[in-house]
Coordinates of C-alpha atoms in Angstrom, one line a residue:
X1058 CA 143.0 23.5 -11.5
X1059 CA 142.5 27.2 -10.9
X1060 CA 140.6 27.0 -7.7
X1061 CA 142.1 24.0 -6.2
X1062 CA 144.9 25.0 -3.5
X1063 CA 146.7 21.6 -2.4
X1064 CA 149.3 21.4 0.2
X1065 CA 151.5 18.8 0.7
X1066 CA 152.8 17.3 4.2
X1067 CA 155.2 14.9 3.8
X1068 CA 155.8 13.6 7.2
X1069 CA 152.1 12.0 6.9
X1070 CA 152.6 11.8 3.5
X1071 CA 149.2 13.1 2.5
X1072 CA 147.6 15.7 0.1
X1073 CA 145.1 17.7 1.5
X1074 CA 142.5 19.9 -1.0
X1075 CA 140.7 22.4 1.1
X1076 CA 138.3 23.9 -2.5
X1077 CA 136.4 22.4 -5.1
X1078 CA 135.0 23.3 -7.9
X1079 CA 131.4 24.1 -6.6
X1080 CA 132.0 24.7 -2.8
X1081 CA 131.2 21.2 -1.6
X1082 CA 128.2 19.5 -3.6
X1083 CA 128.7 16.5 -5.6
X1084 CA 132.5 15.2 -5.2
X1085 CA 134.7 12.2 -5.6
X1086 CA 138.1 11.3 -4.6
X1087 CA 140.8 9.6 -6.7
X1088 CA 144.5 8.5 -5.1
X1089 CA 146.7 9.4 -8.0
X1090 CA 150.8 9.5 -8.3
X1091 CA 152.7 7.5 -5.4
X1092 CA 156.0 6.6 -6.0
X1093 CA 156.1 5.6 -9.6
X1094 CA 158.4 3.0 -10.7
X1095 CA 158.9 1.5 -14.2
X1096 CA 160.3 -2.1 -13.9
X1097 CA 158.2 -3.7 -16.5
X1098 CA 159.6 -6.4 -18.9
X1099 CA 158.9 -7.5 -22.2
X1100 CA 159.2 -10.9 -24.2
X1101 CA 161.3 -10.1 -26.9
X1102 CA 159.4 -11.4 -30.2
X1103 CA 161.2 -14.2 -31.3
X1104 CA 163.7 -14.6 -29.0
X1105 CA 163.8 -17.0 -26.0
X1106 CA 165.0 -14.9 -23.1
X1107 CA 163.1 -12.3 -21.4
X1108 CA 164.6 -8.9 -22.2
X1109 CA 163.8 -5.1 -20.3
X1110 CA 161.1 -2.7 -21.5
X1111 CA 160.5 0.6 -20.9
X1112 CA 157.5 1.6 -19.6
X1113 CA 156.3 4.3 -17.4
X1114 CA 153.7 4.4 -15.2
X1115 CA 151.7 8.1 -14.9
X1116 CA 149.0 7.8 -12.6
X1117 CA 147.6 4.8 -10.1
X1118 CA 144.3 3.8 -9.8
X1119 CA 142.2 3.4 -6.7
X1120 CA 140.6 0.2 -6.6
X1121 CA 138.8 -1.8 -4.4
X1122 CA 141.5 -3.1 -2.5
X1123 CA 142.8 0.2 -1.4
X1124 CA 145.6 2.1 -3.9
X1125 CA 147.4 0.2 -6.1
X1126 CA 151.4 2.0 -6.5
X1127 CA 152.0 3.0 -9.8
X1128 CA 154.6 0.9 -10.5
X1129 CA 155.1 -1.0 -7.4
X1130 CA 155.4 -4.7 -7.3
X1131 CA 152.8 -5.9 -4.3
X1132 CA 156.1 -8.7 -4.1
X1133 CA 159.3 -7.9 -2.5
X1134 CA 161.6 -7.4 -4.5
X1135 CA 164.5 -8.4 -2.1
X1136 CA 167.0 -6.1 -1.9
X1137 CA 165.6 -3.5 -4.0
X1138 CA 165.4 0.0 -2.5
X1139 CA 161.4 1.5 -1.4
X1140 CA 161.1 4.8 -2.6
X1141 CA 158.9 7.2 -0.3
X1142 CA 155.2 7.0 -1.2
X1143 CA 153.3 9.8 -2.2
X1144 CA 149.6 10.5 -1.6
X1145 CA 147.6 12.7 -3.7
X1146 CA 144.4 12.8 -2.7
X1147 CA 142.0 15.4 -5.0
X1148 CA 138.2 16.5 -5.3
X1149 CA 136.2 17.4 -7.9
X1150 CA 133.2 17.6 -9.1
X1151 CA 131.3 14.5 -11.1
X1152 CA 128.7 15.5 -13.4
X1153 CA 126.3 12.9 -14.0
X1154 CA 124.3 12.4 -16.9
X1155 CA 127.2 13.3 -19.3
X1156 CA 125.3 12.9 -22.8
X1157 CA 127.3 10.9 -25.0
X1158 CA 127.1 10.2 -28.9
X1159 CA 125.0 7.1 -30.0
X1160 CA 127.2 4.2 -30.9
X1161 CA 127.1 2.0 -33.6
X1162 CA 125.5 -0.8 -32.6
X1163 CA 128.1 -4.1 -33.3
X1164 CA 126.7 -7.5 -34.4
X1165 CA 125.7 -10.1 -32.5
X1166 CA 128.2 -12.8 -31.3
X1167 CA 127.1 -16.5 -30.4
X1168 CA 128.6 -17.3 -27.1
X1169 CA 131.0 -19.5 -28.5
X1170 CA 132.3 -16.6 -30.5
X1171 CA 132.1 -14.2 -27.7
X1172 CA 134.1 -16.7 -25.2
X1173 CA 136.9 -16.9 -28.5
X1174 CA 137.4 -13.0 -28.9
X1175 CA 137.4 -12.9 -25.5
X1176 CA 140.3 -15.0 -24.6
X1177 CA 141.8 -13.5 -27.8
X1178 CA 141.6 -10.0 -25.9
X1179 CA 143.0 -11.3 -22.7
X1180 CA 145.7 -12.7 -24.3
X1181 CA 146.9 -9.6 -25.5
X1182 CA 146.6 -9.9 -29.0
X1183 CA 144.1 -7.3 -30.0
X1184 CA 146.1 -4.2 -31.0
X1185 CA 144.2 -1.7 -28.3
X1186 CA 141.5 -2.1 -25.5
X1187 CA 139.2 0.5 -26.5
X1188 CA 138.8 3.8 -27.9
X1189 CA 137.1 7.0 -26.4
X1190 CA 136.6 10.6 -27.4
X1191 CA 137.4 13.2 -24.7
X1192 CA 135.8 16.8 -24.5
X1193 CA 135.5 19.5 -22.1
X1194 CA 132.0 20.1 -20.8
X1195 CA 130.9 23.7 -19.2
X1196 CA 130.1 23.3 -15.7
X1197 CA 129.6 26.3 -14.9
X1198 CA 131.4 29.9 -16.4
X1199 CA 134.7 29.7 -17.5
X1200 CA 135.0 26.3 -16.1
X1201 CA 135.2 23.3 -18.2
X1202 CA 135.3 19.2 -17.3
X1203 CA 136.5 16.9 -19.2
X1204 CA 134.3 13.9 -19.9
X1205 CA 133.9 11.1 -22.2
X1206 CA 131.2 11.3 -25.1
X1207 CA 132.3 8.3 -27.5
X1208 CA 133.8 4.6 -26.2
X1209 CA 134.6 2.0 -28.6
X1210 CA 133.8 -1.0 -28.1
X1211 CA 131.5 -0.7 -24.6
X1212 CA 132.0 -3.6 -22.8
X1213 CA 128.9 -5.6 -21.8
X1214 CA 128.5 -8.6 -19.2
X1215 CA 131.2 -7.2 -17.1
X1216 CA 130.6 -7.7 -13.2
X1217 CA 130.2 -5.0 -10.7
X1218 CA 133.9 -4.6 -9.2
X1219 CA 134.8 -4.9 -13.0
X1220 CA 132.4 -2.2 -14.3
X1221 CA 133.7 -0.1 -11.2
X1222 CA 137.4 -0.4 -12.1
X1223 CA 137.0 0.7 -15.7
X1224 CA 134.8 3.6 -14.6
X1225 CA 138.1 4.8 -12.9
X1226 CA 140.2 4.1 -15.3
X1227 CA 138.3 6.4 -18.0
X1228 CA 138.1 9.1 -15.4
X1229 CA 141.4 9.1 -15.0
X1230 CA 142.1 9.0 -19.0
X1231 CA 140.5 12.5 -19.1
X1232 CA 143.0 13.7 -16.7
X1233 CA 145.8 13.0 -18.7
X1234 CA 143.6 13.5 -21.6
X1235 CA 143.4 17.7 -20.9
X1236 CA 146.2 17.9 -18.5
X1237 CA 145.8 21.9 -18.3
X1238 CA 142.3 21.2 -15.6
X1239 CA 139.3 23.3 -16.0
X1240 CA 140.9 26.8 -17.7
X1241 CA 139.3 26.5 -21.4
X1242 CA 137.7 28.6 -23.6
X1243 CA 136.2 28.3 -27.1
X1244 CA 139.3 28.1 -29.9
X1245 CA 139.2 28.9 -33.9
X1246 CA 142.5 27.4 -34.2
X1247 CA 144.1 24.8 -32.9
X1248 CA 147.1 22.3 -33.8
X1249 CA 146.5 18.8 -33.7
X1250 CA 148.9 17.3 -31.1
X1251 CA 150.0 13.9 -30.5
X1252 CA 151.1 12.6 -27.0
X1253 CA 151.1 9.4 -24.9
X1254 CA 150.9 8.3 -20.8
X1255 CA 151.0 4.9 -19.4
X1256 CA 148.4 4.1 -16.3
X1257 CA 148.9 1.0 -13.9
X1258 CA 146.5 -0.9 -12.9
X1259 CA 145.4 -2.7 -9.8
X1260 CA 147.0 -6.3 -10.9
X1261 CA 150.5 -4.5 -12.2
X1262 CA 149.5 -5.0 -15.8
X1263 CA 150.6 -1.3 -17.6
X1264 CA 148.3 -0.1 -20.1
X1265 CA 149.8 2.5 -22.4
X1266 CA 147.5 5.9 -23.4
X1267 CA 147.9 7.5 -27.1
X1268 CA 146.3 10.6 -27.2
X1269 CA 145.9 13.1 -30.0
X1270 CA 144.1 16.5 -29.1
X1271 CA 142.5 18.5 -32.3
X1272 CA 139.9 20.9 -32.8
X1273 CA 137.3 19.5 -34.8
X1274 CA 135.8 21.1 -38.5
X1275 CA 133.0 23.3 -37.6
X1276 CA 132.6 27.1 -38.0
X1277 CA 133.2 29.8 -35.7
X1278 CA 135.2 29.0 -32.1
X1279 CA 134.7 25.9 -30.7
X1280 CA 136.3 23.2 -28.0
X1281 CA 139.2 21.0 -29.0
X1282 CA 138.6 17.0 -28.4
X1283 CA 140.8 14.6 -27.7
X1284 CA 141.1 10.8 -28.9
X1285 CA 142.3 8.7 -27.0
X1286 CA 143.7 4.8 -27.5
X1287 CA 144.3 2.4 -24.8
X1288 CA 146.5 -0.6 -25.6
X1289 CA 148.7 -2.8 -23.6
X1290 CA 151.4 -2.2 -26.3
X1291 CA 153.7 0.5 -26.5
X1292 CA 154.5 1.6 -29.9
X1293 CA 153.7 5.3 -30.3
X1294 CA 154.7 5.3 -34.1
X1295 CA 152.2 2.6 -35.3
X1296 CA 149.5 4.2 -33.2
X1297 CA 150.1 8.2 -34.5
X1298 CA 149.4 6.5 -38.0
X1299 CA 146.1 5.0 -36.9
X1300 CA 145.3 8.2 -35.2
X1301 CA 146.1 10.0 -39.0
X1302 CA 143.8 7.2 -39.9
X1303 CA 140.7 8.2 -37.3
X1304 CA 141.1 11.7 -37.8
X1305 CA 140.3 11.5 -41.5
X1306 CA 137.2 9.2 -40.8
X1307 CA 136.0 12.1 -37.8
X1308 CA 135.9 15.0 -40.7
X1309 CA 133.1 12.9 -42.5
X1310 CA 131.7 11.4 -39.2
X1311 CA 131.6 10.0 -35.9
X1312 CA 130.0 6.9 -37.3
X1313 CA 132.8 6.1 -39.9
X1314 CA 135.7 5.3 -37.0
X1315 CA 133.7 2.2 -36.1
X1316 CA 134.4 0.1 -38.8
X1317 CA 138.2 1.2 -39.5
X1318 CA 138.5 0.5 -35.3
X1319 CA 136.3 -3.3 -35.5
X1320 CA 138.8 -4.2 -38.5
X1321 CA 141.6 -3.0 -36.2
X1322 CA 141.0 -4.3 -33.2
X1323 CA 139.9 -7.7 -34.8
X1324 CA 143.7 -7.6 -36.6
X1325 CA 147.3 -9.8 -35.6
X1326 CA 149.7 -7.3 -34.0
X1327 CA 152.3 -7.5 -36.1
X1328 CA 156.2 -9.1 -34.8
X1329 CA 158.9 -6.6 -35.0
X1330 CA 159.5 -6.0 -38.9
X1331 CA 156.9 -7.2 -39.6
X1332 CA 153.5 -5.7 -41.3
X1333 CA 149.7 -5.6 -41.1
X1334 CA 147.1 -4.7 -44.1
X1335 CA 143.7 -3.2 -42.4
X1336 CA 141.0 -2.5 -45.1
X1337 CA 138.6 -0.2 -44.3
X1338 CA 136.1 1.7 -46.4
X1339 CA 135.6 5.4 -47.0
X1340 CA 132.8 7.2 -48.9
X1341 CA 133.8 8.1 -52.3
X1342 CA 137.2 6.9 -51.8
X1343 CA 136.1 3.1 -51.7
X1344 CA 138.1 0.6 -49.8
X1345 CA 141.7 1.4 -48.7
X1346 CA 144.2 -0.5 -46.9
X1347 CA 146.4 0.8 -44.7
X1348 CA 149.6 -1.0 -43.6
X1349 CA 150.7 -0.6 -40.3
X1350 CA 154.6 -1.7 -39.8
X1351 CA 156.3 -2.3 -36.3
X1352 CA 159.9 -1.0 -36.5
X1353 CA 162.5 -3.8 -36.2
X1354 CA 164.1 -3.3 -32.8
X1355 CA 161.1 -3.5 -30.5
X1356 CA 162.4 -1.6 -27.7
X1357 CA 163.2 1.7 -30.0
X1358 CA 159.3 1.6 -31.3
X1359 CA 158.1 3.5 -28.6
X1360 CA 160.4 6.3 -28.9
X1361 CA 161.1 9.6 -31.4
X1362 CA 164.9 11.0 -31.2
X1363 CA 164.3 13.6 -33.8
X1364 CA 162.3 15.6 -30.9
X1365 CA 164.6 14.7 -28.3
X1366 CA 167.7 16.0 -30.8
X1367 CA 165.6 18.8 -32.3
X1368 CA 165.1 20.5 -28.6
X1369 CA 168.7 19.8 -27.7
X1370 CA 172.1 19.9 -28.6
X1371 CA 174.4 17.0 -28.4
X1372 CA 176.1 18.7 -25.5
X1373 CA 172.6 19.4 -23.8
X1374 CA 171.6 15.9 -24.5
X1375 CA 174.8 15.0 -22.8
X1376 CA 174.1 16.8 -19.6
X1377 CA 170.7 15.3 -19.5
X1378 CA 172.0 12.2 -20.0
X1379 CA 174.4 12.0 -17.0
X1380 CA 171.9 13.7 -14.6
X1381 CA 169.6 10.4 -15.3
X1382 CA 172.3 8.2 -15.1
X1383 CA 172.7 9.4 -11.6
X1384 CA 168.8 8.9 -11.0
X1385 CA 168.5 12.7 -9.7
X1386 CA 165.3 15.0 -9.7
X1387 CA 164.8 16.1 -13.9
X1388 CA 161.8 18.7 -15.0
X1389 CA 161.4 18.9 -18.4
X1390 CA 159.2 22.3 -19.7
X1391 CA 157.7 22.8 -23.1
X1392 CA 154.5 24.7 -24.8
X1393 CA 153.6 20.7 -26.7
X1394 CA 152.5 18.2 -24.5
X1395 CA 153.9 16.0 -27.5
X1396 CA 157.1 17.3 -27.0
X1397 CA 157.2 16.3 -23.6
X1398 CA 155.8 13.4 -23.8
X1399 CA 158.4 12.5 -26.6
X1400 CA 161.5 13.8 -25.1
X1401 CA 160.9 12.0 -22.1
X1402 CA 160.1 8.6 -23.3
X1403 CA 163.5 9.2 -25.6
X1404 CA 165.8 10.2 -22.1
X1405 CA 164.5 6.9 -20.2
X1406 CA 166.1 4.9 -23.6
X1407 CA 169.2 6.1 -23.6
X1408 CA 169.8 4.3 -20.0
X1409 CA 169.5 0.7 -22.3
X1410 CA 169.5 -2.0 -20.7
X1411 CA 168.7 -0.1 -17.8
X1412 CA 165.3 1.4 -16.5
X1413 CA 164.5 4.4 -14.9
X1414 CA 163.3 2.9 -11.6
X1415 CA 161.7 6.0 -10.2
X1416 CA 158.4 8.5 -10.6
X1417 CA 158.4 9.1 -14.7
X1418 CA 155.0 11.5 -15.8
X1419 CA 155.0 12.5 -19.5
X1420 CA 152.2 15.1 -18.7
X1421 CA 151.5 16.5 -15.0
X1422 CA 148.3 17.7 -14.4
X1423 CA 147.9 20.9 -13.2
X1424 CA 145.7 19.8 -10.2
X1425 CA 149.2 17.5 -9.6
X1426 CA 151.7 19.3 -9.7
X1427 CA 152.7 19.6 -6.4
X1428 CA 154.2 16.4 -7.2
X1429 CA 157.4 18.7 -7.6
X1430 CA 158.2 18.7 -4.4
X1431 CA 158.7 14.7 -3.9
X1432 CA 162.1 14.5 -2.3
X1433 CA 162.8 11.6 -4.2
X1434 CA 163.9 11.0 -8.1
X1435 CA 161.9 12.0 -10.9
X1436 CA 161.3 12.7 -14.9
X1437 CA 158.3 15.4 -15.1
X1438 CA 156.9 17.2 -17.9
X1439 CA 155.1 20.0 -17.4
X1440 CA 153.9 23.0 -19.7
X1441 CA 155.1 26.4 -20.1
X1442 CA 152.6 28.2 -18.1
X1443 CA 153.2 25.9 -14.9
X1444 CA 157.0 26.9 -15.1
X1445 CA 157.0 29.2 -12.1
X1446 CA 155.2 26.3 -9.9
X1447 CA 158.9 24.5 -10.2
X1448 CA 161.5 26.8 -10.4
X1449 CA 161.5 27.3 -6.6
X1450 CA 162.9 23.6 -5.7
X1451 CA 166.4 23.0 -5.1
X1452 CA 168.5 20.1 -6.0
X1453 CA 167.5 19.7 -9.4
X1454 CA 167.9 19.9 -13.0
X1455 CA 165.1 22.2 -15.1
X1456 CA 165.2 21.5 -18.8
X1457 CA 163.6 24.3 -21.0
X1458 CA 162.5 23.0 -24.0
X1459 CA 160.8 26.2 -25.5
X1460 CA 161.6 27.6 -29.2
X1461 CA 163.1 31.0 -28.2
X1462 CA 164.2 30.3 -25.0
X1463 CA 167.1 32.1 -23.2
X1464 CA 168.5 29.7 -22.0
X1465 CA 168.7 25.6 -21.7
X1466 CA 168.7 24.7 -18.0
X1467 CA 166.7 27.3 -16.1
X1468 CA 168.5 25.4 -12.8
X1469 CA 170.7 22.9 -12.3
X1470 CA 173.4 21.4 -9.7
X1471 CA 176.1 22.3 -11.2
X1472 CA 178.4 19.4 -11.8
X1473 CA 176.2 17.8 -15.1
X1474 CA 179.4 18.2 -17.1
X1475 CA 181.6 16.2 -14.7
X1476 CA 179.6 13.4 -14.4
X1477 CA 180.3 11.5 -17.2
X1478 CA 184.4 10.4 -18.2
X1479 CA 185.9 12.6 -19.9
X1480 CA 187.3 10.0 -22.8
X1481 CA 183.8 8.5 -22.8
X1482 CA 181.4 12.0 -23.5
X1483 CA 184.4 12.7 -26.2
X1484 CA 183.2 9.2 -28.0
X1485 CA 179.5 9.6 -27.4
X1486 CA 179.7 13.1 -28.7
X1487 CA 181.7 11.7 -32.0
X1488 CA 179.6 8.9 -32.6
X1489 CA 176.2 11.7 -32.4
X1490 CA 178.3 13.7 -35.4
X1491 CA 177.4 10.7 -37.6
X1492 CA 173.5 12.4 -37.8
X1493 CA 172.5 15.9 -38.9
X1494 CA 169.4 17.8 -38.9
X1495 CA 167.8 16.5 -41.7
X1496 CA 167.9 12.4 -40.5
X1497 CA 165.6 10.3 -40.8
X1498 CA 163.9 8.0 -37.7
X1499 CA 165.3 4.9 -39.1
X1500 CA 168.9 7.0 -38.9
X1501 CA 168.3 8.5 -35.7
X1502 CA 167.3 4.9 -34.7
X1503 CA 170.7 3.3 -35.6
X1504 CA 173.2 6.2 -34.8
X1505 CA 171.7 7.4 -31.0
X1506 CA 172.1 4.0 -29.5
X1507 CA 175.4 3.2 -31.3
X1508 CA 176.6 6.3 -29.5
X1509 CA 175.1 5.6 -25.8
X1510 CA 175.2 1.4 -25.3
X1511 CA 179.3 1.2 -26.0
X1512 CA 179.3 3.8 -22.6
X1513 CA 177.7 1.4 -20.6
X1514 CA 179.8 -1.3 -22.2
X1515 CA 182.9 0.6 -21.2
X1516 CA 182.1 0.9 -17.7
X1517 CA 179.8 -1.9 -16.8
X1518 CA 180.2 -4.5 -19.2
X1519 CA 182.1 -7.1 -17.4
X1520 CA 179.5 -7.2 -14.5
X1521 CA 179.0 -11.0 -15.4
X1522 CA 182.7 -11.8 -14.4
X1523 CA 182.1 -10.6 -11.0
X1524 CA 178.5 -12.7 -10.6
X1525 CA 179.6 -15.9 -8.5
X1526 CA 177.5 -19.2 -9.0
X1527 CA 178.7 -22.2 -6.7
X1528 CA 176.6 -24.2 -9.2
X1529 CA 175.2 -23.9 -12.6
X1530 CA 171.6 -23.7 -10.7
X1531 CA 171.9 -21.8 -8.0
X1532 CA 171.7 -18.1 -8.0
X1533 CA 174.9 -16.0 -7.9
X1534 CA 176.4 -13.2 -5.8
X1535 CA 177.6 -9.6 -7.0
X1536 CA 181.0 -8.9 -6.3
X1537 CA 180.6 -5.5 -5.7
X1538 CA 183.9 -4.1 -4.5
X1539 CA 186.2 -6.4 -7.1
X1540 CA 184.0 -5.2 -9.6
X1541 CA 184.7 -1.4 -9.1
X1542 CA 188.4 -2.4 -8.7
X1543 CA 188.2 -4.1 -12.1
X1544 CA 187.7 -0.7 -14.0
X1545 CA 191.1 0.6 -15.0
X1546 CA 190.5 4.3 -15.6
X1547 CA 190.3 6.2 -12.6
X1548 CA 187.8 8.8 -14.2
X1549 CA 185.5 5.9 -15.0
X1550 CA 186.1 4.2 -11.8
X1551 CA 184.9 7.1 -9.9
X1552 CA 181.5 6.9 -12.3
X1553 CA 180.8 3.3 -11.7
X1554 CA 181.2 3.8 -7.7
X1555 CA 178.7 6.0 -8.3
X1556 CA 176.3 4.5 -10.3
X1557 CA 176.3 0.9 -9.0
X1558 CA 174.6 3.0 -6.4
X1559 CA 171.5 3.5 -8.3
X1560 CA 168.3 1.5 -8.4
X1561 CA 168.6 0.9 -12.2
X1562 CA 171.7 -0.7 -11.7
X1563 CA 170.4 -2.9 -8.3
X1564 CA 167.5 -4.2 -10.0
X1565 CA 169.7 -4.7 -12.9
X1566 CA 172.2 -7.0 -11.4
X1567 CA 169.5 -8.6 -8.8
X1568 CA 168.0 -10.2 -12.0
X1569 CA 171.7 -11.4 -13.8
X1570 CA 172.1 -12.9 -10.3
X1571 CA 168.9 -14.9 -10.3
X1572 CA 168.8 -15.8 -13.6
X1573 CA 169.9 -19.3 -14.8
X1574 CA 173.8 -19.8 -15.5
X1575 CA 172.6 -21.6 -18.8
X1576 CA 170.9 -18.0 -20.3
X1577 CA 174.1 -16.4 -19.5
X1578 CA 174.9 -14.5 -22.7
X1579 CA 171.8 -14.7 -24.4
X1580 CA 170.7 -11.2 -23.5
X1581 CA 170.7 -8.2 -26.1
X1582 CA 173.2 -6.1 -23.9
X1583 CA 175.7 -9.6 -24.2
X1584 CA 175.5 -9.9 -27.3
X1585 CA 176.4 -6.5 -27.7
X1586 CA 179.6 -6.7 -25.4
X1587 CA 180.6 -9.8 -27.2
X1588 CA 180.4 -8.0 -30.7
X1589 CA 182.3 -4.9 -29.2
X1590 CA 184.8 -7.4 -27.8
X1591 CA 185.3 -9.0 -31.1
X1592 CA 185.6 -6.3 -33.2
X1593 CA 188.3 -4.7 -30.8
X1594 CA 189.6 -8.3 -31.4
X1595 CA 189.9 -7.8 -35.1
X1596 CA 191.2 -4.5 -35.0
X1597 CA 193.9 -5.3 -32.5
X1598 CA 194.8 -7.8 -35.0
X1599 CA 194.8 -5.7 -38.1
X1600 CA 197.6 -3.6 -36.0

């Protein structure tokens, strides 16, 4: 924000903002960005164990129980490392009496029927929660504010500390919404964008933010508006086509996404594989169905590698790849907040089955981005024009994802290339030959993890040897040291010493140790080192 100055002091661990936007008049503070940690799991469809998802929480939410950490568990999690907590506190400006686009009014439910959907929605089964239109409004010259003209569907017969918690939530949407603060101006042209965020709320529960900024059809220059989706399911594929789908209906009018989001919203999401038919009228076209497929492997869907492997080389992607491993301090930079957004989400899946266990935001505000200087681990995004804001930190890696750029990593450590074994890079590297420039998603989505989960395999895969039970229900104990012994090459011995140091791998191995003897094996990353150990099996045999 260009009038904001915030400083931070981290020995109180506070963010003070000595300007607002109109010297002091109407104001309101939001806690935003602790730590941020992304531990959240996922039922796999189907299956009967309970397998890792990634899932990344940009921004906290004050509620009325004080400020709920992004990612934080309110229960211990034993021996799992605290990261330092960050506050951000902020000011600006509320305008009231935002006027907002009439809504289609929906039928009428019995109260039978209302209790059903209901239920239905808390169940998780609708495909999103709601819908809203983002726009910056003037508030004075040269200044605009971000605020919500369209919500679909409004949410009646909520109670006061319930009506209260949304109301945050949907300010903070527009944050993330027009990341760049209150610097806009009137645009003739303007390329769509597509984007995403994740927001945690005050119970833990993540709820994942698909955005797609446009400017709408009109004459003359004019303000860009942003749609935004929020859904408790991460799949950024299935929800870019249903934002193809609302864009169409927003050229003929406001009125037409209604129906197309009441059929959606009202449909089964769909298992992995699987697909859903939505029919939905438009004028002069008649009625349409669209068919919405999740991808098979559930915890690819919410990923693109073509970005991710268009920005980078394979040797770039390598170096990224072993500073994350290592859990260090990463910035990302690009022009696209879809870029960002895209090559971050595809970094934090290449640590399968680990998570990134740290502060993860797709998109910094501007008004946040002294969130920089947090001493502790990170994976930022931030845009072009905020690149001189982070050059000045030390100990980190700085990722310039630009077209034209001069050059890759604008700062680094030094030692990215050593990280990783030798032996081990050579066979990731050969395995990422197997795609070219011209791959599909469906390639991408076979050959990048059949070139990054064998690492791991290599050099952690017989962690369950070294997990002692002294019965089949109590839970075990990590043998640490005999498990670093155990690896046989000294270049990948001095990796794993190193990475069973990280919080990925803790939380990791705190959950094989408390889980049931009797699920041993049943996880995907098992089943993986079982199939690599056969087929080494057969091949031994066939020399």
């Amino acid at each position: 924000m260009a009038s904001s100055n915030m400083t931070w002091s981290f020995s109180s661990m506070r963010s003070k903002t000595r300007s607002s936007l109109d010297g002091g008049q109407t104001h309101f503070r939001r806690r935003l960005f602790s730590s941020f940690r992304s531990d959240q799991r996922h039922q796999e469809d189907g299956a009967s164990e309970t397998e890792k998802r990634r899932a990344f929480s940009d921004g906290g939410i004050e509620t009325s129980n004080g400020v709920f950490l992004p990612g934080e568990d309110q229960q211990d999690r034993g021996a799992m490392k605290r990261i330092s907590t960050l506050f951000s506190s902020f000011r600006g400006k509320v305008t009231k009496g935002t006027s907002k686009e009439p809504d289609p009014s929906s039928p009428e439910l019995s109260p039978v029927e209302e209790k059903a959907k209901e239920q239905r929605y808390a169940s998780g089964q609708f495909f999103f929660e709601y819908l809203v239109v983002v726009r910056p409004k003037k508030i004075k010259e040269g200044a605009y504010e971000p605020q919500i003209v369209y919500q679909f569907p409004k949410k009646d017969g909520m109670v006061r500390f319930q009506r209260e918690e949304e109301e945050k939530t949907l300010k903070a949407l527009t944050l993330f919404c027009f990341p760049e603060g209150v610097n806009w101006a009137p645009l003739t042209e303007y390329p769509s964008e597509t984007f995403s965020f994740v927001l945690t709320d005050v119970d833990g529960t993540r709820k994942n933010g698909y955005c797609r900024r446009l400017l709408p059809d009109g004459k003359g220059a004019r303000l860009p508006e942003a749609y935004c989706i929020i859904s408790n399911l991460a799949c950024f594929g299935l929800f870019s086509k249903i934002f193809d789908e609302v864009e169409q209906r927003r050229r003929i009018s406001m009125a037409m996404i209604y129906p197309f989001m009441q059929s959606l919203r009202e449909a089964p999401f769909p298992a992995p594989g699987h697909t859903v038919n939505i029919k939905s009228f438009i004028p002069e076209r008649g009625t349409e169905t669209i068919s919405l497929t999740r991808p098979t492997d559930s915890w690819l869907e919410h990923v693109d590698f073509r970005t991710l492997f268009r920005c980078l080389s394979d040797d770039e992607v390598l170096q990224v790849f072993a500073a994350t491993v290592l859990e260090r301090r990463i910035i990302f930079i690009a022009e696209e907040l879809g870029t960002l957004s895209q090559v971050i989400h595809a970094v934090a899946v290449l640590l399968y089955p680990f998570i990134w266990q740290h502060t993860l935001i797709s998109i910094v505000p501007e008004i946040l981005i002294d969130v920089v200087m947090a001493p502790t681990p990170y994976l930022l995004g931030v845009q072009k024009r905020l690149g001189g804001s982070v050059t000045d930190q030390t100990d980190l890696l700085v990722v310039d994802l630009s077209e034209g750029r001069k050059q890759t990593f604008i700062k680094s450590i030094g030692d990215e290339e050593s990280i990783l074994p030798h032996k081990l890079k050579d066979e990731i590297r050969q395995a990422l030959a197997a795609k070219n420039e011209n791959s599909s998603l469906e390639e991408l989505n076979k050959v990048v993890p059949e070139a990054f989960l064998p690492f791991f395999i290599k050099t952690v895969g017989h962690f369950a040897k070294y997990i002692e039970r002294k019965g089949p229900d109590n839970h075990g104990e990590f043998q640490r040291t005999d498990f670093c012994k155990a690896v046989e090459s000294k270049s990948s011995r001095r990796f794993v010493k190193k990475f069973v140091q990280t919080q990925m791998f803790d939380l990791f191995i705190q959950e094989m140790e408390q889980r049931a003897a009797s699920r041993n094996g049943k996880g995907i990353f098992e089943r993986k080192i079982a199939e690599y150990h056969r087929k080494m099996r057969e091949k031994a045999k066939k020399q």
